[in-house]
CSV table of C-alpha atoms and ligand atoms in Angstrom, one decimal:
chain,number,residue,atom,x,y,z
A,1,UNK,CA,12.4,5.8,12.9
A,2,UNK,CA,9.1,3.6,11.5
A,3,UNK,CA,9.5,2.1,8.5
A,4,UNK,CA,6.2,1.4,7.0
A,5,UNK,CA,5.5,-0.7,4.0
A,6,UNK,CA,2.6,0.5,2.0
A,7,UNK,CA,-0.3,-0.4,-1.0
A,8,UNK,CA,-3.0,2.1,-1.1
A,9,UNK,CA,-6.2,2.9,1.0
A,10,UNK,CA,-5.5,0.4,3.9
A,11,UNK,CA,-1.9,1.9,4.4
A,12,UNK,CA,-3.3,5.7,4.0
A,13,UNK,CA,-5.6,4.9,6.9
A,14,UNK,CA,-3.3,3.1,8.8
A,15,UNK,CA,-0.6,6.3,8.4
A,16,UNK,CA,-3.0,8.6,9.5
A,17,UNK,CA,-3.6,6.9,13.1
A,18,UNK,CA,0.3,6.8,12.9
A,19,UNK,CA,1.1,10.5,12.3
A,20,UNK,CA,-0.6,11.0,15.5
A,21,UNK,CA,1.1,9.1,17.6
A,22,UNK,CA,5.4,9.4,16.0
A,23,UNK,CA,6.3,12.6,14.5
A,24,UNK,CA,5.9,12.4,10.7
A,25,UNK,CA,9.5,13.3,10.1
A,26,UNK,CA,10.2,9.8,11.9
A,27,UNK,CA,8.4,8.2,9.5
A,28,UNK,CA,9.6,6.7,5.8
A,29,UNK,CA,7.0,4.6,3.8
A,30,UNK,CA,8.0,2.6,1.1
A,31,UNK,CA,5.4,3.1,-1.5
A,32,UNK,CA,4.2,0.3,-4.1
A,33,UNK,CA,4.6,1.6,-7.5
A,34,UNK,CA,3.3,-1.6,-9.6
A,35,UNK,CA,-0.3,0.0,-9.6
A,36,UNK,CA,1.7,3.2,-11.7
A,37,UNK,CA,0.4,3.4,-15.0
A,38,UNK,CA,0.3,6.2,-18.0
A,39,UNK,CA,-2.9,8.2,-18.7
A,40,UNK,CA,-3.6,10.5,-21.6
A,41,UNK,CA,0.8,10.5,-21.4
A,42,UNK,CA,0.9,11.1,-17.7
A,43,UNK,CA,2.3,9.5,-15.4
A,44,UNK,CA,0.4,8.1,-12.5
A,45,UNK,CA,1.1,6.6,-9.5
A,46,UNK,CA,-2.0,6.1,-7.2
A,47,UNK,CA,-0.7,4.7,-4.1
A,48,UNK,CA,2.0,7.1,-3.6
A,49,UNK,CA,-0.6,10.0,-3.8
A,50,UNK,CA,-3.4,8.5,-2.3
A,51,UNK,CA,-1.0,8.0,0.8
A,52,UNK,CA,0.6,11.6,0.3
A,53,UNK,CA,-2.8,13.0,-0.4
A,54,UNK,CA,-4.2,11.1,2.9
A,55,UNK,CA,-1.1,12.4,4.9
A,56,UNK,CA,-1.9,16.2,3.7
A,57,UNK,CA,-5.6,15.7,4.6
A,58,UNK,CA,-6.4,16.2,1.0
A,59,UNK,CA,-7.8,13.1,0.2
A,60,UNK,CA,-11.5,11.9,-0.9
A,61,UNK,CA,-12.8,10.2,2.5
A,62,UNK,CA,-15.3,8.4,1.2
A,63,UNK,CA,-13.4,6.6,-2.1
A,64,UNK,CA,-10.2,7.0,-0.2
A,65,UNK,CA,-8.0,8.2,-3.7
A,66,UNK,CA,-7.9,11.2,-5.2
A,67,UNK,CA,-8.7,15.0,-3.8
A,68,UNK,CA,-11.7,16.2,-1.9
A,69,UNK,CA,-14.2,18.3,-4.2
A,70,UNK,CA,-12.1,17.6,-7.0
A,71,UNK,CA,-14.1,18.0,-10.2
A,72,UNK,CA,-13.7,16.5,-13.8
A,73,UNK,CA,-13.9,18.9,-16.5
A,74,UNK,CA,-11.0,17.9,-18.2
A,75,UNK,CA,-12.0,14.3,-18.2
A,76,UNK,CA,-15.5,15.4,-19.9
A,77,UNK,CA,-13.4,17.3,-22.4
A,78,UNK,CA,-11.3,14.6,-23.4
A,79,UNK,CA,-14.4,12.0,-23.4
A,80,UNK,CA,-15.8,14.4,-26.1
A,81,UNK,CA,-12.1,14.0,-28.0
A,82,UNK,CA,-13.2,10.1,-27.8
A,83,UNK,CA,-10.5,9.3,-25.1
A,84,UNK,CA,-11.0,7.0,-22.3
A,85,UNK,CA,-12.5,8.0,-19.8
A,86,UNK,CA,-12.5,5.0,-17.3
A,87,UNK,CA,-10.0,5.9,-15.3
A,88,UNK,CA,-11.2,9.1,-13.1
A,89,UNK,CA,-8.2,11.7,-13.1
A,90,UNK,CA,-10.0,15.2,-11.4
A,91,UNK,CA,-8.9,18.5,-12.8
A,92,UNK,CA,-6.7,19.4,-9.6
A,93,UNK,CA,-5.8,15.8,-9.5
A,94,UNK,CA,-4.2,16.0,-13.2
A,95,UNK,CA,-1.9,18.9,-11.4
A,96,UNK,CA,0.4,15.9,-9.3
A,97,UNK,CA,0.5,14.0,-12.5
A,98,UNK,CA,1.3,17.0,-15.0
A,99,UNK,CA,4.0,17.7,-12.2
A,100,UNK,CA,5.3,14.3,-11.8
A,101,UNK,CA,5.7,13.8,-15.2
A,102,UNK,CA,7.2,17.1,-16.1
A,103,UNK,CA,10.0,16.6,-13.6
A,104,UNK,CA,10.7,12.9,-15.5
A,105,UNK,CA,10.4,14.1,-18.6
A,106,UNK,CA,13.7,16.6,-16.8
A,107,UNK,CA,15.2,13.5,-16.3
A,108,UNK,CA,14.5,13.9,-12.6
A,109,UNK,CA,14.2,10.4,-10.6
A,110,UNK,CA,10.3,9.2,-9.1
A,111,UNK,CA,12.0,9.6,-5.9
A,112,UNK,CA,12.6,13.1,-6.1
A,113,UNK,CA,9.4,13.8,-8.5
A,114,UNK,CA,7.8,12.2,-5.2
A,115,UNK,CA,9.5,14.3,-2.8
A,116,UNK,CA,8.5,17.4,-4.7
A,117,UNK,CA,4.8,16.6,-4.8
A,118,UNK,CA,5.7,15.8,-0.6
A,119,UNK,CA,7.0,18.9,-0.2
A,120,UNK,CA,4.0,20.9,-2.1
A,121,UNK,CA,1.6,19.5,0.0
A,122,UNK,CA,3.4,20.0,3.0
A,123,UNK,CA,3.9,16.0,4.1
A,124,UNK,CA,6.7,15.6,6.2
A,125,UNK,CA,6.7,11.8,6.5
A,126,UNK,CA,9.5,10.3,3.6
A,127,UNK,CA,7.8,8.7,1.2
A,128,UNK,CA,9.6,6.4,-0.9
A,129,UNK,CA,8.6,4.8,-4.0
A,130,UNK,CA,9.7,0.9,-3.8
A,131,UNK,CA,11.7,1.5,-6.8
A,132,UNK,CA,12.9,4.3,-9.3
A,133,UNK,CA,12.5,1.7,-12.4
A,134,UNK,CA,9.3,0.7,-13.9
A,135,UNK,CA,7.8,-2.3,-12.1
A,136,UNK,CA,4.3,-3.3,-13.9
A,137,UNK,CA,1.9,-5.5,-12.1
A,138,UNK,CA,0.6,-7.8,-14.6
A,139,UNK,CA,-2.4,-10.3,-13.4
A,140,UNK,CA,-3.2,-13.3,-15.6
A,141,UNK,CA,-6.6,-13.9,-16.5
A,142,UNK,CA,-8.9,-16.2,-19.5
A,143,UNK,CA,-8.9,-12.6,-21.2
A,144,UNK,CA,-5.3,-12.5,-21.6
A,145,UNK,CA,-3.0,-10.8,-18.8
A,146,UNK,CA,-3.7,-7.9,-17.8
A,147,UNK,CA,-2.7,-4.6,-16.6
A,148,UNK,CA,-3.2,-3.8,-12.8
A,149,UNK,CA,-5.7,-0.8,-13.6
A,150,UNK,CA,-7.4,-1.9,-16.3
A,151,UNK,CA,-7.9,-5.1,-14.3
A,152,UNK,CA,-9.2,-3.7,-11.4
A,153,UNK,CA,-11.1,-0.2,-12.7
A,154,UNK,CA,-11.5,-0.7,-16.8
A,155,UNK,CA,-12.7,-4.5,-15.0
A,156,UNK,CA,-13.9,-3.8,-12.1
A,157,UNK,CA,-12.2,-6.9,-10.6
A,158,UNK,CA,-14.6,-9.3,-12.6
A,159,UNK,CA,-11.9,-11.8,-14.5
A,160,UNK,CA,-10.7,-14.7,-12.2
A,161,UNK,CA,-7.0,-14.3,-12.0
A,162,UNK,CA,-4.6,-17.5,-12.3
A,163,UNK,CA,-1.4,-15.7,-11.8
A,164,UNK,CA,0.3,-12.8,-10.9
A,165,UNK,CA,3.7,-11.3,-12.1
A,166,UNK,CA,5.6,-8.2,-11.6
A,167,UNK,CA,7.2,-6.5,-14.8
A,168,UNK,CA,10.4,-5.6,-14.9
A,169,UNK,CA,11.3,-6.0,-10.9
A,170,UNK,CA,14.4,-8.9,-11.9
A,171,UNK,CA,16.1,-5.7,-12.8
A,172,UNK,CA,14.7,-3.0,-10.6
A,173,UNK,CA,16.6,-1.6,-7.7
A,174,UNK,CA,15.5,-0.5,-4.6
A,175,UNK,CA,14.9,3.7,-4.7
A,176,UNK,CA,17.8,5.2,-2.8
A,177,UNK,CA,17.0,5.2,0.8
A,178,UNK,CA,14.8,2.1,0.9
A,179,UNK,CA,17.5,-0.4,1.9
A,180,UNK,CA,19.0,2.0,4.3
A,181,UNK,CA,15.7,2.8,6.4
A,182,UNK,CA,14.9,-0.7,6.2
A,183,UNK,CA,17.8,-1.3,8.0
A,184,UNK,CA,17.8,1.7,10.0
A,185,UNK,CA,14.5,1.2,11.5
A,186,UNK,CA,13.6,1.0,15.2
A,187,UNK,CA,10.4,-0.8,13.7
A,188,UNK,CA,9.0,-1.8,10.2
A,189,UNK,CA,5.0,-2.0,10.0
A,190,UNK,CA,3.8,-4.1,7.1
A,191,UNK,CA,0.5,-2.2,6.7
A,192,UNK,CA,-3.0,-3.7,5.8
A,193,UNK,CA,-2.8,-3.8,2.3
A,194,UNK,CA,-2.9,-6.8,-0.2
A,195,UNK,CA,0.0,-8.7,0.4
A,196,UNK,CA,-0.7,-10.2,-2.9
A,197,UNK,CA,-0.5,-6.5,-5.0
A,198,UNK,CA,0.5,-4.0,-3.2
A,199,UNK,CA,3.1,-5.1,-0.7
A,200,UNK,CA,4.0,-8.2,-3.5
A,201,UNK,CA,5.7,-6.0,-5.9
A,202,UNK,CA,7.5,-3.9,-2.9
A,203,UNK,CA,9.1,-7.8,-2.0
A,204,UNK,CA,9.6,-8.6,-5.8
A,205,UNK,CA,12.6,-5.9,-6.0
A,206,UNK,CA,15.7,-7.3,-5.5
A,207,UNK,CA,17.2,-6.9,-1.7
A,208,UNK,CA,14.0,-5.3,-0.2
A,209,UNK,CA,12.8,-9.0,1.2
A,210,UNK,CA,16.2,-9.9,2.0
A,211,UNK,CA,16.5,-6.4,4.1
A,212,UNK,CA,13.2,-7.1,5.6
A,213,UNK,CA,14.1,-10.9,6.5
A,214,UNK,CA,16.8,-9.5,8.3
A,215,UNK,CA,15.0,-7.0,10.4
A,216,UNK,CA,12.1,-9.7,11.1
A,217,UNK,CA,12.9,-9.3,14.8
A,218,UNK,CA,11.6,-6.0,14.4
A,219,UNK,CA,8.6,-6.0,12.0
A,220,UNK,CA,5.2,-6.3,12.6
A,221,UNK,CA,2.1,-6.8,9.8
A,222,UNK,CA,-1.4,-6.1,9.7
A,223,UNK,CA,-3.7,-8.4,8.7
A,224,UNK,CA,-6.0,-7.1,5.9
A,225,UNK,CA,-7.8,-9.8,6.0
A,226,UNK,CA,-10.9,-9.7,8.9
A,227,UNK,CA,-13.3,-13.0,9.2
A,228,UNK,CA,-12.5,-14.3,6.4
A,229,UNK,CA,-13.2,-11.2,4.1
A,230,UNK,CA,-10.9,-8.4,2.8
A,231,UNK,CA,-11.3,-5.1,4.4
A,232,UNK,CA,-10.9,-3.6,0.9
A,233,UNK,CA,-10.9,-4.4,-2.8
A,234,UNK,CA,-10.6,-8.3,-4.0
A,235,UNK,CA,-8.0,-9.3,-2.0
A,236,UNK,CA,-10.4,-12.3,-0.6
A,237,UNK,CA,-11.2,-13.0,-4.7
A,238,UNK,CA,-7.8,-13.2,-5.3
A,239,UNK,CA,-7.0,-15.5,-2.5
A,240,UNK,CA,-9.3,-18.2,-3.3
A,241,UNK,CA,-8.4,-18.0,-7.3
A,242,UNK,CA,-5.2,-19.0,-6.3
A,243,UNK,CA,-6.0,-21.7,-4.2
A,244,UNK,CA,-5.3,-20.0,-1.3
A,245,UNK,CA,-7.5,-19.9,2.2
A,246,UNK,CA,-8.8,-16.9,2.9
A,247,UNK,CA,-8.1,-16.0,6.0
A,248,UNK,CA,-5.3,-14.0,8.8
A,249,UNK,CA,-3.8,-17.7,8.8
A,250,UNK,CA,-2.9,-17.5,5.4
A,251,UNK,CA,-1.7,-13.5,5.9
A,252,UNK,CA,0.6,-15.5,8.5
A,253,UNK,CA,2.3,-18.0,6.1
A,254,UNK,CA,2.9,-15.1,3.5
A,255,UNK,CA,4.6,-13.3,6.1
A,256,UNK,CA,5.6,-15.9,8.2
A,257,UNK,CA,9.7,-15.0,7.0
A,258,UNK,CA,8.9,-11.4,7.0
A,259,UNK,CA,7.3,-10.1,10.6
A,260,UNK,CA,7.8,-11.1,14.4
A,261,UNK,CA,4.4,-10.1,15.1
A,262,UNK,CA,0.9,-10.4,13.4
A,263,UNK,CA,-1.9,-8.5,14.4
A,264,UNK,CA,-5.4,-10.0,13.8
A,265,UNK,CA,-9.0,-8.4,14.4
A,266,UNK,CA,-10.8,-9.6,17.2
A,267,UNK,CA,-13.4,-11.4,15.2
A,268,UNK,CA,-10.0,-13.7,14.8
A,269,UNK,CA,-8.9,-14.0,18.0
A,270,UNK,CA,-9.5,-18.1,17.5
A,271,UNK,CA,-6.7,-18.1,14.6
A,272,UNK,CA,-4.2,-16.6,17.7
A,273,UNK,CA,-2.8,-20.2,18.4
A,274,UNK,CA,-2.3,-21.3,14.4
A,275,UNK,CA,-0.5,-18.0,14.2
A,276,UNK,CA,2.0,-19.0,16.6
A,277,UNK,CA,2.1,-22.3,15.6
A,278,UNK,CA,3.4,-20.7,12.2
A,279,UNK,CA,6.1,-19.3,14.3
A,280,UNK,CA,4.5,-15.3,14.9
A,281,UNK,CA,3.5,-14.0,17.6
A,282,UNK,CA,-0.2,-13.0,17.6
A,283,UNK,CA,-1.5,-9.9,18.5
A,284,UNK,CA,-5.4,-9.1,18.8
A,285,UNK,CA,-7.3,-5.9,18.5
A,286,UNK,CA,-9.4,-4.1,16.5
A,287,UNK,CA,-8.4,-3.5,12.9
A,288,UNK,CA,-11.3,-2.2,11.1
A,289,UNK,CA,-10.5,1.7,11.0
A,290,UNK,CA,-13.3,4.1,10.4
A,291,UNK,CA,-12.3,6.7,12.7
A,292,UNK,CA,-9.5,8.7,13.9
A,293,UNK,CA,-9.9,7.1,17.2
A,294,UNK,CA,-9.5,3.6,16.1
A,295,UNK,CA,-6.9,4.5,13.6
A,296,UNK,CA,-4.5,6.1,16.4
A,297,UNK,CA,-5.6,3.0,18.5
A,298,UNK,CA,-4.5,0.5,15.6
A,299,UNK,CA,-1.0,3.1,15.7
A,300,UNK,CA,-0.5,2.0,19.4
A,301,UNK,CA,-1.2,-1.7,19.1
A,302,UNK,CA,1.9,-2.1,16.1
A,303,UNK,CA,3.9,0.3,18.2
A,304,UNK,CA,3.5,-2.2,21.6
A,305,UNK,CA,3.9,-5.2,18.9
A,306,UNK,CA,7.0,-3.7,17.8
A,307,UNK,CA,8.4,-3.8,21.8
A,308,UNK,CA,10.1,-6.6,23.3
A,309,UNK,CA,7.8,-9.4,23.9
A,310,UNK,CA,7.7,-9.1,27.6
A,311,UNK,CA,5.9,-5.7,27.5
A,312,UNK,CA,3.4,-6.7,24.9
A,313,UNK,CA,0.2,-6.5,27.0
A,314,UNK,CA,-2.1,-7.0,23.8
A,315,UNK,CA,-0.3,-10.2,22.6
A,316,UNK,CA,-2.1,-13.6,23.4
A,317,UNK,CA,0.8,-14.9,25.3
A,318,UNK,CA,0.4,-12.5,27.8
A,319,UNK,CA,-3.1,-12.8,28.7
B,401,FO1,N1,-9.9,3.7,-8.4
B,401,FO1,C1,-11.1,3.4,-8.9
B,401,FO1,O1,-11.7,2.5,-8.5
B,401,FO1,N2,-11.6,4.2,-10.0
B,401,FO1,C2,-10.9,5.2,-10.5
B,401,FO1,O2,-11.4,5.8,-11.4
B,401,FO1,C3,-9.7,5.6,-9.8
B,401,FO1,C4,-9.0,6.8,-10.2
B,401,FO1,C5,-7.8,7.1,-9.6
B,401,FO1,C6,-7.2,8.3,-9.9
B,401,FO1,C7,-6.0,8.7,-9.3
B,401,FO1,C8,-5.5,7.9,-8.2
B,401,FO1,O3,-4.4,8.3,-7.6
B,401,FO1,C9,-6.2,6.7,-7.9
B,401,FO1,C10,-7.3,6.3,-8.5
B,401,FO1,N3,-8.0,5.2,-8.2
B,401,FO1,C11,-9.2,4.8,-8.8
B,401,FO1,C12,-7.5,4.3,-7.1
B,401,FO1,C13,-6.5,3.2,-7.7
B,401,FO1,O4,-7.0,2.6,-8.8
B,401,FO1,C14,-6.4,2.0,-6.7
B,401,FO1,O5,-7.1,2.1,-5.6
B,401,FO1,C15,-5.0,1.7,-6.4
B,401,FO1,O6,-4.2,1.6,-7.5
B,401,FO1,C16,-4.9,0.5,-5.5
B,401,FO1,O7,-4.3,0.9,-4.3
């Protein structure tokens, strides 16, 4: 069984290069929830459907969240009540979130309201929220702190940030299941998302890092960052507001602890030896996924990363 630890789009991508190569029932993410946030009194949770939409080839290609040919009538409508209307919730769309929050409201868990919405949509890969309990991202900026939505859609990623803090994860425990796979795992993929927001929170519970720290032998991460720029949203901004470099090295020393193995883009093959001076192993290939092809070929390369070191025939060290 993989373990995969996932944010958003990145993961999504990643997953579907994965569901080609290990059967999906062998497969349990663990989802961040800190991006979940209420709309119009629904309950949202973006990367947990935008990888369950992804997974049920549902999903809006091009954005990468959301549903293909979705349309938003309902959004117009409540515009024209004077709601806001920033965040883009498509009439099918609004269907998970009516669902999701229906089955809370019946005092049902996140993790089962998730494996419902799984089941509808015919994904057989587990998909785990980090956490049943509300965890909020919160990201601290000269406007105040803000939410993780409103910072990065209402915003559109503008404010600097100087810190960032996870609401209510001292007291959050892991969703049932999470500890268990994470130990159970044959191999634990930390996917390319931000380490800083989407797989952050995922650490912040209590006993998910020291679960991973223990299964370090057998984890391997994906580095989001590619020449010195984020494959998606402003994980490079973030970096550098926080005084960080912004580059694989620095994905290295966030997971240093955490993962055997990191795997950089070509374009970094130079930062190979400053990995492993950090104590990883460094794997090189090619990250950037915009096909199938290179997403099933990204699939392989944490797969051979997740084998003992003397079969890994794309590590450095064996070149
Ligand atoms: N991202 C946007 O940039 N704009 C949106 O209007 C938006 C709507 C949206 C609706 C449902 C959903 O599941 C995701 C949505 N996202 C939208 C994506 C989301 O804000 C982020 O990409 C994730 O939170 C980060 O992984």
């Amino acid at each position: 069984m993989i373990v995969v630890l996932a944010g958003g789009v990145g993961a999504a991508r990643f997953l579907s290069g994965l569901i080609e190569v290990v059967p999906q029932e062998e497969i349990v993410v663990v989802s961040n929830t800190g991006d979940d946030t209420l709309f119009h009194g629904l309950h949202v949770s973006p990367d947990v459907d935008i990888v369950l939409y992804t997974l049920a080839g549902l999903v809006d290609e091009e954005r990468g969240w959301g549903l293909r040919e979705d349309t938003f009538h309902c959004l117009q409508a409540l515009g024209r009540l004077g709601r806001q209307t920033w965040f883009n919730l498509g009439d099918r769309d609004l269907a998970t979130h009516i669902h999701r929050t229906a089955l809370l409201e019946q005092r049902h868990s996140l993790s089962a309201a998730t494996s419902s919405l799984a089941q509808a949509l015919g994904v057989k890969v587990r998909v785990l929220p980090m956490s049943d309990e509300r965890v909020e991202t919160r990201l601290q900026t000269a406007q105040g702190e803000l939410a993780f939505q409103e910072y990065l859609v209402h915003r559109g990623a503008q404010d600097a940030i100087s810190g960032v803090r996870f609401e209510g994860a001292e007291s959050a425990r892991p969703a049932p299941g999470v500890l268990q796979a994470i130990r159970a795992a044959e191999g634990i993929v930390i996917a390319p998302s931000n380490p800083l927001i989407s797989i952050g929170p995922i650490l912040a519970v209590p006993g998910i890092r020291d679960a991973l720290r223990e299964a370090r032998a057998r984890t391997v991460a994906i580095s989001p960052i590619v020449a010195g720029q984020a494959l998606k949203g402003p994980l490079a901004k973030m970096l550098g507001e926080l005084g960080m470099e912004v580059s694989a090295l620095q994905v290295s020393r966030l997971y240093r602890d955490l993962a055997a193995t990191l795997i950089l883009d070509e374009a970094d093959r130079d930062l190979a030896h400053a990995v492993t001076a950090l104590g990883m192993r460094a794997a090189v290939t090619n990250t950037v996924m915009r096909g199938l092809a290179e997403k099933v070929a990204l699939a392989h390369a944490a797969l051979d990363a997740l084998r003992p070191f003397d079969k890994l025939r794309t590590s450095v060290g064996s070149r």
